[in-house]
């Protein structure tokens, strides 16, 4: 490491230059402070996620119900296994990175090459997994109907299992055509065409007596509510008992009675939603999808740039740049960044998928 | 400077023979913690979801504590914070912890307040 520090003849004088504050080189210290600022950016994202979630605490989508897919296991309900796998991949690539740094300290070039290569592979698997997760989320699985007020109506059978709209919607002869820019008023665009439109879902729902609807409201603690003497609470109990059939399941999503289901769908329904984008989200509030895209997207972008940095130093190691320089500190600095990406994922995993 | 690593973790309970072994040891520990988290997330034991401490489910407390434990070992052993001098460690860790706690506290209280307004006000979200 001495090779990097110029001998200026002022050794021992604190302000004379050539001194290393905090015993770390300039590059390493700056990487640490960059990480602090980046951590604040991510905490801003996650804290605003918490803000929105607290704001809609009784209608927020449950992560276990949203992310239930695993590649090649079609139709198998596998909540969170895939995210756990992704977490594991990222931690493991962190391990290979720190092993590369360790080998760098011992000036073992070939070991650094192998470990860096493994790190890059781990990073690529992670980014690919995230792309798959996004694709699955965007595609959606059951479909739902959005109301005029922006609520999401999801369909269930009598046993409380989800039913996909494709299973009951009837195909109506009247075909709807999507409005395009080239056809009519140029600044207006039609919405995305879904596999069934609202009228078809409505007709199918009315024809099938066994279907029920739920929105995102959760069943409150009924015992406490019934015991209350407040007039507002009594009205609330009356409203709940009029609307829902599963009031004994505290904390579960409340299911409308058949009668209420029909009236909800017919009076409030507006359009069919399949999957999620920034404006509509079949799993619940669109904010959930917005935060999912922004937080995992921003993190995925960090992983992607980390892979690029790793590739650059990988080739530098291969052609012997750091061997000639006499130290592998660059591997250590990029390593700090890479571990930080892992660190952020640990928090995203907890606050997006677990809590 | 960078070559001498502190090889003890868990406050000196386990001391590894080399830095490489310490890395694998920490990896094993982090994997176990992750497996525990996922298992709890899938099983969701009722004891933990129905009882609360400071208005939060015990299960969520466990998740958050385990996350902080993981964050500690990633920072201390993978990022070599353990080997840095104290002023650098404090400059990085305390700054981040203070600002993040402050931000989270303010935003969560505000979010809960808006929830109450939505819920108890005359304007109801029922259309």
XYZ file of N, CA and C in Angstrom, chain A residues 5-146:
426
model
N 1.231 6.154 -1.578
C 1.391 7.380 -0.789
C 2.705 8.046 -1.183
N 2.579 9.285 -1.666
C 3.791 10.006 -2.049
C 4.563 10.390 -0.791
N 5.873 10.243 -0.830
C 6.687 10.672 0.303
C 6.996 12.150 0.092
N 6.444 12.980 0.939
C 6.568 14.414 0.688
C 7.570 15.091 1.604
N 8.147 14.332 2.490
C 9.100 14.933 3.403
C 8.429 15.655 4.554
N 7.127 15.479 4.702
C 6.429 16.141 5.804
C 5.820 15.126 6.736
N 6.376 13.902 6.768
C 5.803 12.845 7.577
C 5.786 13.260 9.039
N 4.706 12.895 9.709
C 4.619 13.222 11.128
C 3.967 14.558 11.369
N 3.891 15.394 10.324
C 3.180 16.663 10.511
C 1.749 16.471 10.013
N 0.772 16.669 10.894
C -0.610 16.336 10.569
C -1.107 17.054 9.330
N -0.809 18.308 9.197
C -1.377 19.082 8.086
C -0.397 19.220 6.935
N 0.631 18.443 6.946
C 1.659 18.617 5.926
C 1.419 17.838 4.650
N 0.312 17.126 4.555
C 0.058 16.331 3.360
C 0.635 14.941 3.513
N 0.226 14.039 2.646
C 0.716 12.674 2.701
C 0.178 11.900 3.868
N -0.800 12.466 4.538
C -1.352 11.842 5.714
C -2.667 11.166 5.344
N -3.006 10.074 6.012
C -4.276 9.435 5.687
C -5.217 9.517 6.863
N -6.165 10.446 6.798
C -7.096 10.546 7.918
C -7.906 9.264 8.043
N -8.245 8.895 9.244
C -9.063 7.710 9.526
C -8.426 6.422 9.015
N -7.118 6.492 8.728
C -6.392 5.281 8.348
C -6.924 4.598 7.093
N -7.697 5.333 6.284
C -8.217 4.743 5.060
C -7.768 5.601 3.899
N -7.567 4.957 2.744
C -7.145 5.731 1.586
C -8.289 6.618 1.134
N -7.941 7.628 0.338
C -8.949 8.579 -0.121
C -10.118 7.861 -0.808
N -9.786 6.978 -1.747
C -10.836 6.304 -2.518
C -11.760 5.492 -1.635
N -11.189 4.797 -0.669
C -12.005 3.948 0.178
C -12.921 4.777 1.061
N -12.374 5.882 1.585
C -13.187 6.715 2.461
C -14.333 7.335 1.667
N -14.033 7.785 0.458
C -15.083 8.386 -0.357
C -16.135 7.345 -0.724
N -15.714 6.102 -0.945
C -16.691 5.059 -1.228
C -17.609 4.881 -0.025
N -17.040 4.948 1.177
C -17.868 4.829 2.382
C -18.889 5.961 2.453
N -18.443 7.171 2.149
C -19.384 8.295 2.271
C -20.410 8.262 1.149
N -20.012 7.783 -0.020
C -21.013 7.596 -1.078
C -22.072 6.592 -0.602
N -21.603 5.522 0.049
C -22.538 4.499 0.523
C -23.502 5.086 1.547
N -22.988 5.961 2.419
C -23.890 6.593 3.388
C -24.979 7.361 2.648
N -24.593 8.147 1.632
C -25.604 8.957 0.949
C -26.572 8.069 0.171
N -26.057 6.997 -0.400
C -26.936 6.092 -1.142
C -27.881 5.364 -0.182
N -27.379 5.054 1.005
C -28.236 4.413 2.006
C -29.375 5.348 2.375
N -29.091 6.655 2.411
C -30.156 7.607 2.736
C -31.189 7.650 1.614
N -30.732 7.540 0.371
C -31.683 7.507 -0.748
C -32.615 6.312 -0.606
N -32.036 5.148 -0.360
C -32.862 3.946 -0.236
C -33.778 4.041 0.977
N -33.267 4.605 2.065
C -34.131 4.698 3.239
C -35.264 5.661 2.960
N -35.019 6.675 2.118
C -36.112 7.552 1.707
C -37.191 6.779 0.985
N -36.772 5.911 0.067
C -37.748 5.073 -0.657
C -38.520 4.176 0.303
N -37.785 3.471 1.142
C -38.450 2.501 2.018
C -39.316 3.196 3.057
N -38.867 4.359 3.538
C -39.676 5.073 4.523
C -40.952 5.606 3.877
N -40.873 6.035 2.615
C -42.108 6.521 1.986
C -43.026 5.350 1.665
N -42.429 4.173 1.416
C -43.253 2.971 1.290
C -44.004 2.730 2.596
N -43.287 2.832 3.713
C -43.926 2.655 5.020
C -45.007 3.690 5.250
N -44.738 4.916 4.841
C -45.725 5.999 4.961
C -47.011 5.632 4.229
N -46.895 5.227 2.973
C -48.089 4.917 2.192
C -48.797 3.692 2.731
N -48.005 2.765 3.240
C -48.615 1.561 3.769
C -49.395 1.865 5.039
N -48.846 2.703 5.900
C -49.557 3.097 7.115
C -50.807 3.886 6.772
N -50.715 4.651 5.680
C -51.845 5.458 5.247
C -53.004 4.555 4.813
N -52.695 3.444 4.156
C -53.733 2.512 3.696
C -53.577 1.169 4.400
N -53.394 1.202 5.720
C -52.962 0.000 6.433
C -53.971 -1.137 6.304
N -55.286 -0.803 6.172
C -56.252 -1.907 6.123
C -56.603 -2.315 4.696
N -55.901 -1.809 3.699
C -56.201 -2.251 2.339
C -54.932 -2.550 1.549
N -53.808 -2.696 2.230
C -52.543 -2.915 1.522
C -52.438 -4.377 1.076
N -51.982 -4.643 -0.156
C -51.868 -6.042 -0.598
C -50.893 -6.835 0.282
N -51.193 -8.120 0.457
C -50.331 -8.979 1.265
C -49.287 -9.605 0.339
N -48.010 -9.402 0.659
C -46.944 -9.832 -0.244
C -47.002 -11.324 -0.545
N -47.382 -12.133 0.445
C -47.447 -13.589 0.231
C -48.427 -13.951 -0.872
N -49.490 -13.127 -1.004
C -50.506 -13.449 -2.001
C -50.130 -12.919 -3.368
N -49.196 -11.985 -3.405
C -48.805 -11.389 -4.684
C -47.679 -12.189 -5.329
N -46.666 -12.525 -4.543
C -45.497 -13.191 -5.108
C -45.538 -14.666 -4.740
N -46.254 -15.449 -5.525
C -46.442 -16.863 -5.170
C -45.912 -17.786 -6.245
N -45.136 -17.263 -7.182
C -44.737 -18.108 -8.309
C -43.271 -18.494 -8.223
N -42.985 -19.643 -8.811
C -41.603 -20.099 -8.901
C -41.399 -20.582 -10.340
N -40.288 -20.235 -10.986
C -40.108 -20.642 -12.386
C -40.218 -22.156 -12.538
N -40.837 -22.593 -13.595
C -41.004 -24.018 -13.954
C -41.957 -24.772 -13.049
N -42.482 -24.098 -12.005
C -43.474 -24.774 -11.170
C -44.798 -24.074 -11.410
N -45.417 -24.370 -12.542
C -46.614 -23.628 -12.871
C -47.798 -24.099 -12.038
N -48.523 -23.153 -11.482
C -49.722 -23.491 -10.721
C -49.436 -23.936 -9.297
N -48.170 -24.059 -8.944
C -47.858 -24.435 -7.569
C -47.789 -23.162 -6.724
N -48.453 -23.199 -5.588
C -48.452 -22.039 -4.721
C -47.164 -22.032 -3.906
N -46.242 -21.151 -4.252
C -44.945 -21.133 -3.573
C -44.637 -19.738 -3.065
N -45.267 -19.318 -1.974
C -45.061 -17.952 -1.511
C -43.624 -17.719 -1.083
N -43.011 -16.732 -1.635
C -41.717 -16.225 -1.175
C -40.507 -17.116 -1.422
N -40.690 -18.334 -1.892
C -39.513 -19.182 -2.081
C -38.547 -18.558 -3.079
N -39.136 -17.950 -4.127
C -38.260 -17.404 -5.161
C -37.464 -16.204 -4.644
N -38.113 -15.349 -3.859
C -37.396 -14.203 -3.300
C -36.315 -14.684 -2.339
N -36.632 -15.731 -1.587
C -35.630 -16.289 -0.681
C -34.426 -16.785 -1.479
N -34.713 -17.423 -2.603
C -33.637 -17.889 -3.481
C -32.792 -16.716 -3.967
N -33.462 -15.624 -4.376
C -32.738 -14.436 -4.840
C -31.863 -13.861 -3.737
N -32.412 -13.804 -2.519
C -31.645 -13.303 -1.383
C -30.393 -14.142 -1.174
N -30.581 -15.434 -1.256
C -29.474 -16.361 -1.061
C -28.393 -16.153 -2.125
N -28.813 -16.002 -3.384
C -27.866 -15.755 -4.472
C -27.046 -14.503 -4.200
N -27.729 -13.451 -3.748
C -27.024 -12.179 -3.537
C -26.055 -12.292 -2.367
N -26.461 -12.961 -1.285
C -25.547 -13.131 -0.158
C -24.348 -13.959 -0.596
N -24.627 -14.980 -1.395
C -23.508 -15.823 -1.831
C -22.547 -15.043 -2.716
N -23.074 -14.183 -3.584
C -22.161 -13.425 -4.443
C -21.386 -12.404 -3.603
N -21.969 -11.992 -2.473
C -21.229 -11.149 -1.545
C -20.057 -11.920 -0.941
N -20.297 -13.189 -0.654
C -19.235 -14.020 -0.098
C -18.096 -14.174 -1.095
N -18.432 -14.473 -2.351
C -17.347 -14.636 -3.332
C -16.593 -13.326 -3.516
N -17.327 -12.201 -3.405
C -16.656 -10.898 -3.530
C -15.656 -10.698 -2.400
N -16.066 -11.000 -1.178
C -15.164 -10.759 -0.046
C -13.993 -11.744 -0.104
N -14.239 -12.930 -0.679
C -13.117 -13.857 -0.875
C -12.140 -13.305 -1.912
N -12.676 -12.628 -2.943
C -11.807 -12.009 -3.945
C -10.953 -10.915 -3.307
N -11.585 -10.118 -2.431
C -10.846 -9.056 -1.750
C -9.735 -9.663 -0.901
N -10.086 -10.744 -0.201
C -9.117 -11.414 0.654
C -7.941 -11.959 -0.155
N -8.282 -12.579 -1.303
C -7.209 -13.094 -2.169
C -6.362 -11.946 -2.701
N -7.005 -10.797 -2.948
C -6.273 -9.622 -3.424
C -5.243 -9.142 -2.418
N -5.616 -9.186 -1.144
C -4.659 -8.779 -0.112
C -3.431 -9.660 -0.121
N -3.645 -10.944 -0.470
C -2.507 -11.870 -0.490
C -1.836 -11.900 -1.849
N -2.282 -11.019 -2.764
C -1.716 -10.927 -4.117
C -1.825 -12.239 -4.895
N -2.937 -12.968 -4.698
C -3.129 -14.210 -5.454
C -4.033 -13.927 -6.638
N -3.402 -13.586 -7.764
C -4.151 -13.099 -8.917
C -5.193 -14.102 -9.417
N -4.805 -15.363 -9.520
C -5.727 -16.343 -10.105
C -6.963 -16.560 -9.247
N -6.774 -16.541 -7.954
C -7.930 -16.677 -7.064
C -8.868 -15.487 -7.206
N -8.282 -14.284 -7.310
C -9.118 -13.090 -7.486
C -9.951 -13.240 -8.744
N -9.340 -13.730 -9.822
C -10.060 -13.895 -11.090
C -11.253 -14.824 -10.910
N -11.020 -15.971 -10.291
C -12.104 -16.945 -10.134
C -13.237 -16.368 -9.302
N -12.883 -15.768 -8.159
C -13.947 -15.269 -7.273
C -14.713 -14.120 -7.902
N -13.989 -13.236 -8.618
C -14.699 -12.130 -9.268
C -15.645 -12.661 -10.331
N -15.192 -13.671 -11.049
C -16.043 -14.266 -12.082
C -17.328 -14.815 -11.448
N -17.187 -15.542 -10.354
C -18.370 -16.089 -9.671
C -19.301 -14.963 -9.196
N -18.678 -13.866 -8.735
C -19.497 -12.737 -8.277
C -20.336 -12.176 -9.413
N -19.702 -12.031 -10.586
C -20.428 -11.505 -11.740
C -21.578 -12.435 -12.112
N -21.314 -13.744 -12.083
C -22.376 -14.704 -12.415
C -23.533 -14.565 -11.429
N -23.208 -14.479 -10.134
C -24.255 -14.303 -9.114
C -25.080 -13.058 -9.377
N -24.405 -11.968 -9.721
C -25.105 -10.717 -9.999
C -26.035 -10.867 -11.188
N -25.576 -11.556 -12.231
C -26.404 -11.736 -13.425
C -27.628 -12.589 -13.110
N -27.429 -13.658 -12.317
C -28.582 -14.491 -11.947
C -29.598 -13.653 -11.192
N -29.091 -12.798 -10.304
C -30.018 -11.977 -9.518
C -30.815 -11.030 -10.406
N -30.113 -10.311 -11.306
C -30.822 -9.368 -12.180
C -31.827 -10.104 -13.052
N -31.439 -11.287 -13.557
C -32.359 -12.082 -14.365
C -33.581 -12.500 -13.565
N -33.362 -12.902 -12.304
C -34.481 -13.302 -11.461
C -35.431 -12.140 -11.236
N -34.839 -10.960 -11.063
C -35.683 -9.808 -10.829
C -36.520 -9.502 -12.076
N -35.913 -9.654 -13.252
C -36.663 -9.435 -14.493
C -37.841 -10.404 -14.552
N -37.598 -11.648 -14.167
C -38.670 -12.656 -14.185
C -39.773 -12.272 -13.195
N -39.345 -11.823 -12.014
C -40.310 -11.410 -10.988
C -41.177 -10.266 -11.504
N -40.538 -9.317 -12.166
C -41.279 -8.187 -12.739
C -42.273 -8.691 -13.781
N -41.800 -9.553 -14.673
C -42.657 -10.037 -15.750
C -43.884 -10.732 -15.178
N -43.675 -11.572 -14.140
C -44.798 -12.283 -13.528
C -45.779 -11.312 -12.894
N -45.228 -10.309 -12.234
C -46.071 -9.327 -11.557
C -46.873 -8.512 -12.574
N -46.245 -8.120 -13.670
C -46.914 -7.303 -14.690
C -48.018 -8.111 -15.368
N -47.737 -9.400 -15.559
C -48.706 -10.253 -16.233
C -49.914 -10.528 -15.330
N -49.705 -10.668 -14.058
C -50.796 -10.911 -13.114
C -51.264 -12.350 -13.164
N -52.192 -12.735 -12.260
C -52.725 -14.090 -12.422
C -54.237 -14.224 -12.425
N -54.979 -13.585 -11.520
C -56.422 -13.846 -11.512
C -57.225 -12.799 -12.276
N -56.730 -11.591 -12.309
C -57.507 -10.504 -12.891
C -58.518 -9.997 -11.882
N -58.957 -8.749 -12.046
C -59.883 -8.148 -11.092
C -60.632 -7.034 -11.794
N -61.596 -6.454 -11.080
C -62.341 -5.320 -11.625
C -62.065 -4.108 -10.757
N -61.768 -2.994 -11.425
C -61.526 -1.767 -10.683
C -62.815 -0.956 -10.629
